[in-house]
């Protein structure tokens, strides 16, 4: 990169060394690439389409016209607060380090487990979403495939394996594909919006601000029968669930040039652009729907129902193919994020087999074992949880509803700690991207309020088992911490430990050809 000077490289290296880590991963990601990896995971063509029924079978048009920007703002407040911290501490597995440095060993360890569990399950959920989109667009209509557990797991194993292989082969290839993904999402979202508007019967703009209550039978039982207020609030889960994953910018800090500047910008811009283009795309789709009442009855099939009814088959299938590729690239970027979290946590001894999981390939400069471990765990999670049900609900569905709760908890912990630690010895030096004390604390408080709202919404029926799983996870992690990890886990290097690591840092960099 022509604008990445030796001075910039030394500054990045100095920041990393000051936190006690070697430059084992390769800095090949530009500021745009850092933005693109988060934008690819957010992927409005994945969550925005696969979870669309949460709006259309909930509060109807207003769930998009009003609910989408409101839900996006909730995600935005987390991104802004995290951006402030990421500029001061630009390391792989960022949230884990923030939780440790701004708090203590336990808060860092807890943040890591919440984030790691959320990332592994969300990788599985993203690729399951890709599977169902493939089945609805091509698999069943053209190939006559039936949805069975075996078909689903084979499909997941193939696409997740391909995503892991690309990640294995180096961050340069991954960055090129996620850069392409960023452009592809922009172009496809705009094309989809144009097509929707071109084939719309009428332009009922008021539909976007009309509140309905399609809970229960009227909405294909996507939501149980409830009040109009609650069904609108539950519809906020569509944008909140979609606009997440921007922590990938932090996880790839050690592979990003000028990380202290690029990471916070990548995080915030990915949320803003996804919110804007997602709004344009989804509003156009709602305007295209021939009948809102009939659309609500379609439940989870609403996207395919409307596209089949209104759009020319050739144009429709071209859009389907672009969306399918975007969804696969979304999973690709998620593998990157998962593996960097595993790598960062393991190099401080936070996981079983940490020595192997933290090893970086000198050939590809990637954490190979972490990449394949995260990918395999995601497939095993989907397979195992699909075989077990609680009542009539598969455990997979219940755990996925916990995924975003886990992820946002992992965001909220270091943000809350940052609110407390600002100006103390734990955080007395800000990064170059600095909001100022007043603005950061405002967004930190808003993040805490938003976390409470997300938790409350996330445990409502039909996802009420999410409460028990979340509480159970907290109890289990508490037992593991006090029984085993409190004595064993040392956390990231802080204070004198950083100075003692300098010889190890030099050796690690020589081993991968950096020095």
Tab-separated table of C-alpha atoms in Angstrom:
chain	number	residue	atom	x	y	z
A	1	UNK	CA	0.000	0.000	0.000
A	2	UNK	CA	1.615	3.193	-1.222
A	3	UNK	CA	0.328	5.357	1.613
A	4	UNK	CA	1.671	3.014	4.318
A	5	UNK	CA	5.078	4.426	5.148
A	6	UNK	CA	7.861	2.979	7.273
A	7	UNK	CA	6.932	5.507	9.957
A	8	UNK	CA	3.334	4.222	9.957
A	9	UNK	CA	4.592	0.640	10.182
A	10	UNK	CA	6.855	1.469	13.122
A	11	UNK	CA	3.993	3.198	14.920
A	12	UNK	CA	1.721	0.175	14.461
A	13	UNK	CA	4.506	-2.088	15.664
A	14	UNK	CA	5.265	0.123	18.653
A	15	UNK	CA	1.625	0.131	19.770
A	16	UNK	CA	1.439	-3.662	19.508
A	17	UNK	CA	4.741	-4.164	21.337
A	18	UNK	CA	3.604	-1.780	24.084
A	19	UNK	CA	0.742	-4.196	24.778
A	20	UNK	CA	3.115	-7.151	24.955
A	21	UNK	CA	2.449	-8.833	21.602
A	22	UNK	CA	4.458	-9.731	18.532
A	23	UNK	CA	3.548	-8.846	14.958
A	24	UNK	CA	2.879	-12.464	13.957
A	25	UNK	CA	-0.109	-11.730	11.731
A	26	UNK	CA	0.531	-9.830	8.510
A	27	UNK	CA	-0.607	-6.218	8.052
A	28	UNK	CA	-2.184	-6.356	4.618
A	29	UNK	CA	-5.596	-4.774	5.252
A	30	UNK	CA	-6.237	-1.190	4.193
A	31	UNK	CA	-8.722	1.093	5.916
A	32	UNK	CA	-11.300	0.093	3.303
A	33	UNK	CA	-10.569	-3.608	3.903
A	34	UNK	CA	-11.100	-3.105	7.626
A	35	UNK	CA	-14.445	-1.460	6.863
A	36	UNK	CA	-15.321	-4.188	4.356
A	37	UNK	CA	-14.785	-7.082	6.767
A	38	UNK	CA	-17.337	-5.604	9.187
A	39	UNK	CA	-19.687	-4.508	6.403
A	40	UNK	CA	-19.521	-8.049	4.978
A	41	UNK	CA	-20.473	-9.637	8.306
A	42	UNK	CA	-23.309	-7.173	8.840
A	43	UNK	CA	-24.424	-8.050	5.279
A	44	UNK	CA	-27.863	-6.509	4.842
A	45	UNK	CA	-28.421	-9.107	2.104
A	46	UNK	CA	-28.154	-11.845	4.730
A	47	UNK	CA	-29.825	-10.803	7.979
A	48	UNK	CA	-31.910	-8.102	6.317
A	49	UNK	CA	-33.525	-10.654	4.004
A	50	UNK	CA	-33.456	-13.902	5.993
A	51	UNK	CA	-34.993	-12.244	9.077
A	52	UNK	CA	-37.418	-10.003	7.166
A	53	UNK	CA	-40.489	-11.745	8.579
A	54	UNK	CA	-39.742	-10.311	12.024
A	55	UNK	CA	-40.980	-7.024	10.541
A	56	UNK	CA	-43.508	-7.963	7.858
A	57	UNK	CA	-45.211	-10.494	10.135
A	58	UNK	CA	-44.984	-8.150	13.103
A	59	UNK	CA	-45.850	-4.461	12.938
A	60	UNK	CA	-45.953	-4.424	9.122
A	61	UNK	CA	-44.663	-1.444	7.145
A	62	UNK	CA	-43.861	0.682	10.195
A	63	UNK	CA	-41.457	-2.008	11.401
A	64	UNK	CA	-39.289	-1.007	8.418
A	65	UNK	CA	-40.121	2.664	7.905
A	66	UNK	CA	-39.723	3.550	11.587
A	67	UNK	CA	-38.312	0.413	13.230
A	68	UNK	CA	-35.282	-0.071	10.982
A	69	UNK	CA	-33.630	3.343	11.656
A	70	UNK	CA	-34.496	3.068	15.358
A	71	UNK	CA	-32.944	-0.403	15.640
A	72	UNK	CA	-29.896	0.703	13.643
A	73	UNK	CA	-29.364	3.588	16.060
A	74	UNK	CA	-29.317	1.084	18.926
A	75	UNK	CA	-26.476	-0.778	17.200
A	76	UNK	CA	-24.767	2.508	16.335
A	77	UNK	CA	-24.384	3.581	19.961
A	78	UNK	CA	-22.413	0.411	20.698
A	79	UNK	CA	-20.217	0.967	17.633
A	80	UNK	CA	-19.362	4.534	18.651
A	81	UNK	CA	-18.428	3.569	22.212
A	82	UNK	CA	-16.379	0.598	20.990
A	83	UNK	CA	-14.635	2.768	18.399
A	84	UNK	CA	-13.261	4.998	21.166
A	85	UNK	CA	-11.758	2.009	22.971
A	86	UNK	CA	-10.491	0.336	19.790
A	87	UNK	CA	-8.396	3.390	18.926
A	88	UNK	CA	-6.595	3.165	22.265
A	89	UNK	CA	-6.137	-0.643	22.181
A	90	UNK	CA	-5.944	-1.905	18.564
A	91	UNK	CA	-5.300	-5.640	19.068
A	92	UNK	CA	-6.703	-8.866	17.631
A	93	UNK	CA	-9.549	-10.169	19.774
A	94	UNK	CA	-10.021	-6.557	20.825
A	95	UNK	CA	-12.981	-6.944	23.188
A	96	UNK	CA	-11.164	-9.526	25.296
A	97	UNK	CA	-8.235	-7.168	25.795
A	98	UNK	CA	-10.462	-4.203	26.526
A	99	UNK	CA	-12.340	-6.189	29.143
A	100	UNK	CA	-9.050	-7.201	30.784
A	101	UNK	CA	-7.206	-3.885	30.618
A	102	UNK	CA	-10.148	-1.700	31.673
A	103	UNK	CA	-11.340	-4.218	34.260
A	104	UNK	CA	-9.451	-7.288	35.440
A	105	UNK	CA	-8.626	-10.860	34.481
A	106	UNK	CA	-12.143	-12.079	35.205
A	107	UNK	CA	-13.975	-9.403	33.212
A	108	UNK	CA	-11.640	-10.005	30.269
A	109	UNK	CA	-12.139	-13.762	30.481
A	110	UNK	CA	-15.928	-13.358	30.719
A	111	UNK	CA	-15.952	-10.947	27.755
A	112	UNK	CA	-13.923	-13.435	25.724
A	113	UNK	CA	-16.309	-16.314	26.404
A	114	UNK	CA	-19.424	-14.282	25.632
A	115	UNK	CA	-17.860	-13.000	22.408
A	116	UNK	CA	-16.461	-16.377	21.380
A	117	UNK	CA	-19.710	-18.244	21.991
A	118	UNK	CA	-21.620	-15.541	20.123
A	119	UNK	CA	-19.225	-15.620	17.158
A	120	UNK	CA	-19.222	-19.418	16.782
A	121	UNK	CA	-23.017	-19.646	16.953
A	122	UNK	CA	-23.520	-16.649	14.669
A	123	UNK	CA	-21.208	-18.266	12.083
A	124	UNK	CA	-23.439	-21.319	12.196
A	125	UNK	CA	-26.574	-19.161	11.991
A	126	UNK	CA	-25.254	-17.128	9.029
A	127	UNK	CA	-24.431	-20.252	7.048
A	128	UNK	CA	-27.769	-21.861	7.960
A	129	UNK	CA	-29.407	-18.686	6.618
A	130	UNK	CA	-27.371	-19.112	3.420
A	131	UNK	CA	-28.561	-22.726	3.213
A	132	UNK	CA	-32.221	-21.761	3.503
A	133	UNK	CA	-31.780	-18.965	0.991
A	134	UNK	CA	-30.179	-21.443	-1.425
A	135	UNK	CA	-33.013	-23.904	-0.876
A	136	UNK	CA	-35.661	-21.244	-1.482
A	137	UNK	CA	-33.963	-19.719	-4.525
A	138	UNK	CA	-32.352	-22.655	-6.348
A	139	UNK	CA	-32.195	-25.843	-4.276
A	140	UNK	CA	-35.869	-26.772	-4.212
A	141	UNK	CA	-37.181	-24.996	-7.360
A	142	UNK	CA	-34.400	-26.130	-9.712
A	143	UNK	CA	-32.782	-29.188	-8.098
A	144	UNK	CA	-35.733	-30.625	-6.195
A	145	UNK	CA	-33.777	-30.836	-2.941
A	146	UNK	CA	-35.626	-31.441	0.301
A	147	UNK	CA	-34.733	-29.833	3.610
A	148	UNK	CA	-33.350	-32.601	5.815
A	149	UNK	CA	-30.791	-32.517	8.604
A	150	UNK	CA	-28.363	-34.475	6.433
A	151	UNK	CA	-28.702	-32.098	3.472
A	152	UNK	CA	-28.322	-29.098	5.747
A	153	UNK	CA	-25.153	-30.375	7.451
A	154	UNK	CA	-23.492	-31.455	4.176
A	155	UNK	CA	-24.214	-28.023	2.686
A	156	UNK	CA	-22.851	-26.294	5.804
A	157	UNK	CA	-19.729	-28.461	5.860
A	158	UNK	CA	-18.967	-27.611	2.221
A	159	UNK	CA	-19.469	-23.840	2.390
A	160	UNK	CA	-17.866	-23.449	5.845
A	161	UNK	CA	-14.919	-25.576	4.732
A	162	UNK	CA	-14.456	-23.344	1.691
A	163	UNK	CA	-14.585	-20.240	3.898
A	164	UNK	CA	-11.976	-21.743	6.230
A	165	UNK	CA	-9.726	-22.687	3.300
A	166	UNK	CA	-9.721	-19.134	1.940
A	167	UNK	CA	-8.898	-17.785	5.405
A	168	UNK	CA	-6.153	-20.407	5.773
A	169	UNK	CA	-4.448	-19.161	2.604
A	170	UNK	CA	-3.725	-15.685	3.951
A	171	UNK	CA	-5.257	-12.363	4.881
A	172	UNK	CA	-4.370	-10.875	1.459
A	173	UNK	CA	-6.791	-13.236	-0.339
A	174	UNK	CA	-9.421	-12.850	2.369
A	175	UNK	CA	-9.146	-9.063	2.226
A	176	UNK	CA	-9.537	-9.056	-1.578
A	177	UNK	CA	-12.709	-11.119	-1.313
A	178	UNK	CA	-14.181	-9.045	1.508
A	179	UNK	CA	-13.327	-5.872	-0.443
A	180	UNK	CA	-15.246	-7.375	-3.364
A	181	UNK	CA	-18.032	-8.299	-0.945
A	182	UNK	CA	-18.332	-4.687	0.164
A	183	UNK	CA	-18.871	-3.503	-3.415
A	184	UNK	CA	-21.149	-6.447	-4.220
A	185	UNK	CA	-23.444	-5.702	-1.274
A	186	UNK	CA	-23.680	-2.022	-2.251
A	187	UNK	CA	-24.471	-2.805	-5.891
A	188	UNK	CA	-26.879	-5.671	-5.202
A	189	UNK	CA	-28.817	-3.741	-2.574
A	190	UNK	CA	-29.290	-0.808	-4.960
A	191	UNK	CA	-30.237	-3.083	-7.878
A	192	UNK	CA	-32.733	-4.926	-5.690
A	193	UNK	CA	-34.252	-1.589	-4.621
A	194	UNK	CA	-34.490	-0.395	-8.237
A	195	UNK	CA	-36.121	-3.647	-9.365
A	196	UNK	CA	-38.605	-3.549	-6.470
A	197	UNK	CA	-39.600	0.019	-7.272
A	198	UNK	CA	-39.825	-0.726	-11.002
A	199	UNK	CA	-42.292	-3.598	-10.531
A	200	UNK	CA	-44.307	-2.091	-7.674
A	201	UNK	CA	-48.032	-1.783	-8.463
A	202	UNK	CA	-48.315	1.496	-6.568
A	203	UNK	CA	-46.166	3.684	-4.349
A	204	UNK	CA	-48.017	3.752	-1.042
A	205	UNK	CA	-45.404	5.687	0.936
A	206	UNK	CA	-47.776	5.808	3.892
A	207	UNK	CA	-47.428	2.035	4.163
A	208	UNK	CA	-43.946	2.559	5.617
A	209	UNK	CA	-45.440	4.420	8.571
A	210	UNK	CA	-48.573	2.337	9.088
A	211	UNK	CA	-48.642	0.282	12.282
A	212	UNK	CA	-50.297	-3.130	12.099
A	213	UNK	CA	-50.483	-6.089	14.449
A	214	UNK	CA	-49.807	-9.305	12.577
A	215	UNK	CA	-48.851	-11.342	15.629
A	216	UNK	CA	-50.343	-14.834	15.844
A	217	UNK	CA	-52.142	-16.430	12.906
A	218	UNK	CA	-52.289	-13.185	10.903
A	219	UNK	CA	-48.480	-13.245	10.618
A	220	UNK	CA	-47.952	-16.963	10.095
A	221	UNK	CA	-47.168	-17.345	13.835
A	222	UNK	CA	-43.757	-15.718	13.460
A	223	UNK	CA	-44.628	-13.962	16.725
A	224	UNK	CA	-47.134	-15.281	19.285
A	225	UNK	CA	-50.300	-13.221	19.754
A	226	UNK	CA	-49.339	-10.039	21.591
A	227	UNK	CA	-50.078	-6.318	21.748
A	228	UNK	CA	-49.337	-3.850	18.940
A	229	UNK	CA	-46.706	-2.122	21.089
A	230	UNK	CA	-44.868	-5.330	21.848
A	231	UNK	CA	-44.938	-6.589	18.289
A	232	UNK	CA	-43.358	-3.319	17.116
A	233	UNK	CA	-40.647	-3.574	19.765
A	234	UNK	CA	-39.997	-7.201	18.830
A	235	UNK	CA	-39.597	-6.064	15.220
A	236	UNK	CA	-36.577	-4.017	16.318
A	237	UNK	CA	-34.744	-7.335	16.506
A	238	UNK	CA	-34.559	-7.318	12.676
A	239	UNK	CA	-32.161	-4.329	12.473
A	240	UNK	CA	-30.471	-5.149	15.780
A	241	UNK	CA	-29.766	-8.748	14.710
A	242	UNK	CA	-28.663	-7.608	11.249
A	243	UNK	CA	-26.440	-4.689	12.291
A	244	UNK	CA	-23.962	-6.647	14.377
A	245	UNK	CA	-20.553	-8.177	13.716
A	246	UNK	CA	-18.794	-4.819	13.384
A	247	UNK	CA	-16.413	-5.982	16.129
A	248	UNK	CA	-14.636	-7.726	13.213
A	249	UNK	CA	-12.838	-4.423	12.600
A	250	UNK	CA	-11.336	-4.739	16.073
A	251	UNK	CA	-10.530	-8.446	15.685
A	252	UNK	CA	-8.469	-7.708	12.576
A	253	UNK	CA	-6.603	-4.763	14.156
A	254	UNK	CA	-3.216	-6.459	13.963
A	255	UNK	CA	-3.671	-7.019	10.228
A	256	UNK	CA	-4.843	-3.456	9.497
A	257	UNK	CA	-2.515	-0.596	8.580
A	258	UNK	CA	-2.687	2.505	10.771
A	259	UNK	CA	-4.952	0.476	13.046
A	260	UNK	CA	-5.530	3.139	15.697
A	261	UNK	CA	-7.040	5.353	12.979
A	262	UNK	CA	-8.532	2.743	10.630
A	263	UNK	CA	-10.324	0.431	13.058
A	264	UNK	CA	-12.699	2.963	14.665
A	265	UNK	CA	-13.509	4.426	11.265
A	266	UNK	CA	-14.152	0.974	9.827
A	267	UNK	CA	-16.433	0.079	12.707
A	268	UNK	CA	-18.595	3.189	12.550
A	269	UNK	CA	-18.742	3.530	8.763
A	270	UNK	CA	-19.799	-0.122	8.360
A	271	UNK	CA	-22.795	0.484	10.629
A	272	UNK	CA	-23.784	3.766	8.962
A	273	UNK	CA	-23.557	2.489	5.386
A	274	UNK	CA	-25.353	-0.759	6.239
A	275	UNK	CA	-28.111	1.203	7.962
A	276	UNK	CA	-28.549	3.542	4.970
A	277	UNK	CA	-28.437	0.975	2.165
A	278	UNK	CA	-30.481	-1.496	4.192
A	279	UNK	CA	-33.160	1.140	4.683
A	280	UNK	CA	-33.318	1.957	0.975
A	281	UNK	CA	-33.491	-1.725	0.030
A	282	UNK	CA	-36.101	-2.750	2.587
A	283	UNK	CA	-38.333	0.284	2.037
A	284	UNK	CA	-38.344	-0.481	-1.685
A	285	UNK	CA	-39.233	-4.099	-0.945
A	286	UNK	CA	-42.157	-3.086	1.290
A	287	UNK	CA	-43.458	-0.747	-1.415
A	288	UNK	CA	-43.284	-3.622	-3.927
A	289	UNK	CA	-45.413	-5.987	-1.808
A	290	UNK	CA	-48.791	-6.325	-3.549
A	291	UNK	CA	-50.763	-6.806	-0.320
A	292	UNK	CA	-49.418	-6.364	3.223
A	293	UNK	CA	-52.005	-8.627	4.853
A	294	UNK	CA	-51.212	-11.439	2.430
A	295	UNK	CA	-47.468	-10.839	2.867
A	296	UNK	CA	-47.780	-11.160	6.646
A	297	UNK	CA	-49.428	-14.590	6.265
A	298	UNK	CA	-46.373	-15.852	4.356
A	299	UNK	CA	-44.280	-15.703	7.523
A	300	UNK	CA	-40.634	-16.593	6.854
A	301	UNK	CA	-41.301	-17.136	3.138
A	302	UNK	CA	-42.281	-13.494	2.511
A	303	UNK	CA	-39.216	-12.558	0.444
A	304	UNK	CA	-39.527	-15.435	-2.030
A	305	UNK	CA	-43.309	-15.017	-2.195
A	306	UNK	CA	-43.065	-11.333	-3.157
A	307	UNK	CA	-40.174	-11.805	-5.578
A	308	UNK	CA	-41.913	-14.718	-7.323
A	309	UNK	CA	-45.131	-12.726	-7.604
A	310	UNK	CA	-43.691	-9.449	-8.893
A	311	UNK	CA	-40.272	-9.899	-10.527
A	312	UNK	CA	-39.297	-11.319	-13.918
A	313	UNK	CA	-37.808	-14.825	-13.329
A	314	UNK	CA	-34.506	-14.097	-15.107
A	315	UNK	CA	-33.970	-10.807	-13.252
A	316	UNK	CA	-35.064	-12.481	-10.019
A	317	UNK	CA	-32.573	-15.333	-10.382
A	318	UNK	CA	-29.700	-12.957	-11.180
A	319	UNK	CA	-30.492	-11.074	-7.965
A	320	UNK	CA	-30.771	-14.363	-6.074
A	321	UNK	CA	-27.305	-15.406	-7.277
A	322	UNK	CA	-25.733	-12.085	-6.227
A	323	UNK	CA	-27.439	-12.339	-2.823
A	324	UNK	CA	-26.260	-15.935	-2.384
A	325	UNK	CA	-22.635	-14.999	-3.157
A	326	UNK	CA	-22.897	-12.065	-0.710
A	327	UNK	CA	-24.173	-14.394	1.988
A	328	UNK	CA	-21.274	-16.804	1.453
A	329	UNK	CA	-18.830	-13.905	1.702
A	330	UNK	CA	-20.585	-12.842	4.908
A	331	UNK	CA	-19.699	-16.254	6.361
A	332	UNK	CA	-16.140	-15.888	5.041
A	333	UNK	CA	-15.657	-12.639	6.979
A	334	UNK	CA	-17.208	-14.223	10.078
A	335	UNK	CA	-14.638	-17.057	9.977
A	336	UNK	CA	-11.953	-14.340	9.989
A	337	UNK	CA	-13.502	-12.735	13.059
A	338	UNK	CA	-14.001	-16.032	14.937
A	339	UNK	CA	-10.469	-17.217	14.268
A	340	UNK	CA	-8.838	-13.975	15.419
A	341	UNK	CA	-10.825	-14.120	18.652
A	342	UNK	CA	-9.697	-17.722	19.247
A	343	UNK	CA	-6.106	-16.793	18.379
A	344	UNK	CA	-6.005	-13.768	20.682
A	345	UNK	CA	-7.597	-15.573	23.637
A	346	UNK	CA	-5.335	-18.607	23.141
A	347	UNK	CA	-2.035	-16.714	23.081
A	348	UNK	CA	-2.801	-15.718	26.663
A	349	UNK	CA	-3.714	-19.301	27.587
A	350	UNK	CA	-7.475	-18.764	27.725
A	351	UNK	CA	-8.555	-21.936	25.884
A	352	UNK	CA	-7.765	-25.655	25.990
A	353	UNK	CA	-4.913	-26.484	23.592
A	354	UNK	CA	-3.983	-22.789	23.608
A	355	UNK	CA	-0.441	-23.424	22.366
A	356	UNK	CA	-1.730	-25.025	19.151
A	357	UNK	CA	-4.598	-22.576	18.673
A	358	UNK	CA	-2.320	-19.548	18.962
A	359	UNK	CA	0.220	-20.838	16.455
A	360	UNK	CA	0.615	-18.736	13.292
A	361	UNK	CA	1.638	-20.347	10.010
A	362	UNK	CA	4.949	-18.852	8.837
A	363	UNK	CA	3.886	-19.560	5.242
A	364	UNK	CA	0.431	-17.956	5.254
A	365	UNK	CA	0.770	-15.728	8.356
A	366	UNK	CA	-2.645	-16.902	9.558
A	367	UNK	CA	-3.751	-18.716	12.745
A	368	UNK	CA	-4.510	-21.963	10.888
A	369	UNK	CA	-5.599	-24.093	13.858
A	370	UNK	CA	-7.889	-21.306	15.120
A	371	UNK	CA	-9.488	-20.940	11.667
A	372	UNK	CA	-10.355	-24.629	11.321
A	373	UNK	CA	-11.354	-25.044	14.964
A	374	UNK	CA	-13.857	-22.169	14.826
A	375	UNK	CA	-15.283	-23.437	11.529
A	376	UNK	CA	-15.653	-27.031	12.716
A	377	UNK	CA	-17.270	-25.917	15.985
A	378	UNK	CA	-19.857	-23.867	14.060
A	379	UNK	CA	-20.864	-26.886	11.941
A	380	UNK	CA	-20.941	-29.191	14.984
A	381	UNK	CA	-23.099	-26.658	16.838
A	382	UNK	CA	-25.695	-26.636	14.056
A	383	UNK	CA	-25.634	-30.418	13.719
A	384	UNK	CA	-25.889	-31.197	17.421
A	385	UNK	CA	-28.460	-28.542	18.273
A	386	UNK	CA	-30.661	-29.511	15.299
A	387	UNK	CA	-31.082	-33.024	16.688
A	388	UNK	CA	-32.417	-31.937	20.087
A	389	UNK	CA	-35.663	-30.096	20.846
A	390	UNK	CA	-37.240	-28.532	23.914
A	391	UNK	CA	-40.942	-29.040	23.436
A	392	UNK	CA	-41.596	-28.299	19.762
A	393	UNK	CA	-38.653	-25.917	19.405
A	394	UNK	CA	-35.216	-27.168	18.217
A	395	UNK	CA	-32.375	-26.248	20.564
A	396	UNK	CA	-30.682	-24.637	17.532
A	397	UNK	CA	-33.475	-22.044	17.248
A	398	UNK	CA	-33.287	-21.290	20.973
A	399	UNK	CA	-29.501	-20.914	21.058
A	400	UNK	CA	-29.464	-18.674	17.958
A	401	UNK	CA	-31.852	-16.345	19.775
A	402	UNK	CA	-29.183	-16.157	22.502
A	403	UNK	CA	-26.424	-15.405	20.005
A	404	UNK	CA	-27.053	-11.685	19.738
A	405	UNK	CA	-27.558	-11.430	23.503
A	406	UNK	CA	-24.119	-13.011	23.995
A	407	UNK	CA	-22.515	-10.735	21.403
A	408	UNK	CA	-24.003	-7.547	22.791
A	409	UNK	CA	-23.072	-8.591	26.325
A	410	UNK	CA	-19.482	-8.913	25.097
A	411	UNK	CA	-19.795	-5.374	23.708
A	412	UNK	CA	-21.412	-3.962	26.849
A	413	UNK	CA	-18.863	-5.300	29.367
A	414	UNK	CA	-15.796	-3.358	28.128
A	415	UNK	CA	-17.955	-0.305	27.360
A	416	UNK	CA	-19.230	-0.276	30.950
A	417	UNK	CA	-15.695	-0.788	32.257
A	418	UNK	CA	-14.489	2.066	30.046
A	419	UNK	CA	-17.165	4.313	31.525
A	420	UNK	CA	-15.764	3.572	34.988
A	421	UNK	CA	-12.073	3.552	34.032
A	422	UNK	CA	-11.981	6.796	32.003
A	423	UNK	CA	-9.269	9.083	33.365
A	424	UNK	CA	-7.967	6.528	35.888
A	425	UNK	CA	-4.611	4.733	35.715
A	426	UNK	CA	-6.327	1.948	33.758
A	427	UNK	CA	-7.255	4.295	30.934
A	428	UNK	CA	-5.390	7.574	31.072
A	429	UNK	CA	-4.304	7.713	27.433
A	430	UNK	CA	-6.745	7.908	24.548
A	431	UNK	CA	-6.096	6.843	20.982
A	432	UNK	CA	-5.962	9.277	18.034
A	433	UNK	CA	-9.709	8.745	17.414
A	434	UNK	CA	-11.105	10.517	20.462
A	435	UNK	CA	-14.703	11.568	21.141
A	436	UNK	CA	-13.879	13.351	24.357
A	437	UNK	CA	-15.035	12.359	27.821
A	438	UNK	CA	-18.550	13.762	27.632
A	439	UNK	CA	-19.480	12.158	24.307
A	440	UNK	CA	-17.950	8.802	25.158
A	441	UNK	CA	-19.780	8.617	28.478
A	442	UNK	CA	-23.046	9.578	26.797
A	443	UNK	CA	-22.711	6.749	24.276
A	444	UNK	CA	-21.543	4.363	27.000
A	445	UNK	CA	-24.672	5.042	29.062
A	446	UNK	CA	-26.852	4.704	25.947
A	447	UNK	CA	-25.157	1.359	25.264
A	448	UNK	CA	-26.028	0.089	28.742
A	449	UNK	CA	-29.659	1.154	28.303
A	450	UNK	CA	-29.706	-0.482	24.859
A	451	UNK	CA	-28.270	-3.703	26.307
A	452	UNK	CA	-31.146	-3.891	28.788
A	453	UNK	CA	-33.650	-3.415	25.940
A	454	UNK	CA	-31.963	-6.080	23.764
A	455	UNK	CA	-31.973	-8.551	26.645
A	456	UNK	CA	-35.633	-7.941	27.425
A	457	UNK	CA	-36.655	-8.283	23.763
A	458	UNK	CA	-34.411	-11.292	23.213
A	459	UNK	CA	-36.093	-13.416	25.894
A	460	UNK	CA	-39.689	-12.814	24.850
A	461	UNK	CA	-41.778	-15.712	23.452
A	462	UNK	CA	-41.130	-17.662	21.305
A	463	UNK	CA	-37.543	-17.191	22.546
A	464	UNK	CA	-38.316	-17.337	26.265
A	465	UNK	CA	-35.887	-20.241	26.748
A	466	UNK	CA	-33.119	-17.777	25.903
A	467	UNK	CA	-33.431	-16.431	29.455
A	468	UNK	CA	-32.673	-19.826	30.988
A	469	UNK	CA	-29.807	-20.506	28.604
A	470	UNK	CA	-28.233	-17.100	29.279
A	471	UNK	CA	-28.564	-17.461	33.055
A	472	UNK	CA	-27.315	-21.045	32.837
A	473	UNK	CA	-24.290	-19.924	30.843
A	474	UNK	CA	-23.486	-17.294	33.458
A	475	UNK	CA	-23.714	-19.877	36.248
A	476	UNK	CA	-21.518	-22.383	34.402
A	477	UNK	CA	-18.889	-19.743	33.570
A	478	UNK	CA	-18.887	-18.619	37.209
A	479	UNK	CA	-18.282	-22.183	38.382
A	480	UNK	CA	-15.491	-22.721	35.836
A	481	UNK	CA	-13.835	-19.428	36.806
A	482	UNK	CA	-13.795	-20.018	40.542
A	483	UNK	CA	-13.021	-23.740	40.309
A	484	UNK	CA	-10.283	-23.621	37.665
A	485	UNK	CA	-9.481	-20.405	35.820
A	486	UNK	CA	-9.085	-17.953	38.715
A	487	UNK	CA	-5.842	-19.649	39.743
A	488	UNK	CA	-4.634	-20.596	36.253
A	489	UNK	CA	-5.558	-17.805	33.825
A	490	UNK	CA	-3.132	-14.879	33.855
A	491	UNK	CA	-4.788	-12.656	31.259
A	492	UNK	CA	-3.047	-10.335	28.799
A	493	UNK	CA	0.335	-8.850	29.694
A	494	UNK	CA	0.049	-5.701	31.773
A	495	UNK	CA	2.709	-3.570	33.465
A	496	UNK	CA	6.085	-5.231	34.056
A	497	UNK	CA	5.002	-8.354	32.178
A	498	UNK	CA	5.109	-6.359	28.910
A	499	UNK	CA	8.798	-5.543	29.429
A	500	UNK	CA	9.589	-9.168	30.278
A	501	UNK	CA	8.069	-10.324	26.993
A	502	UNK	CA	10.350	-8.371	24.666
A	503	UNK	CA	12.688	-11.310	23.990
A	504	UNK	CA	9.711	-13.588	23.258
A	505	UNK	CA	8.249	-10.942	20.944
A	506	UNK	CA	11.454	-10.736	18.919
A	507	UNK	CA	11.665	-14.545	18.647
A	508	UNK	CA	8.020	-14.850	17.578
A	509	UNK	CA	8.479	-12.234	14.850
A	510	UNK	CA	11.613	-13.949	13.535
A	511	UNK	CA	9.716	-17.269	13.390
A	512	UNK	CA	7.190	-15.867	10.917
A	513	UNK	CA	9.685	-13.780	8.963
A	514	UNK	CA	8.541	-10.386	10.272
A	515	UNK	CA	11.832	-9.294	11.849
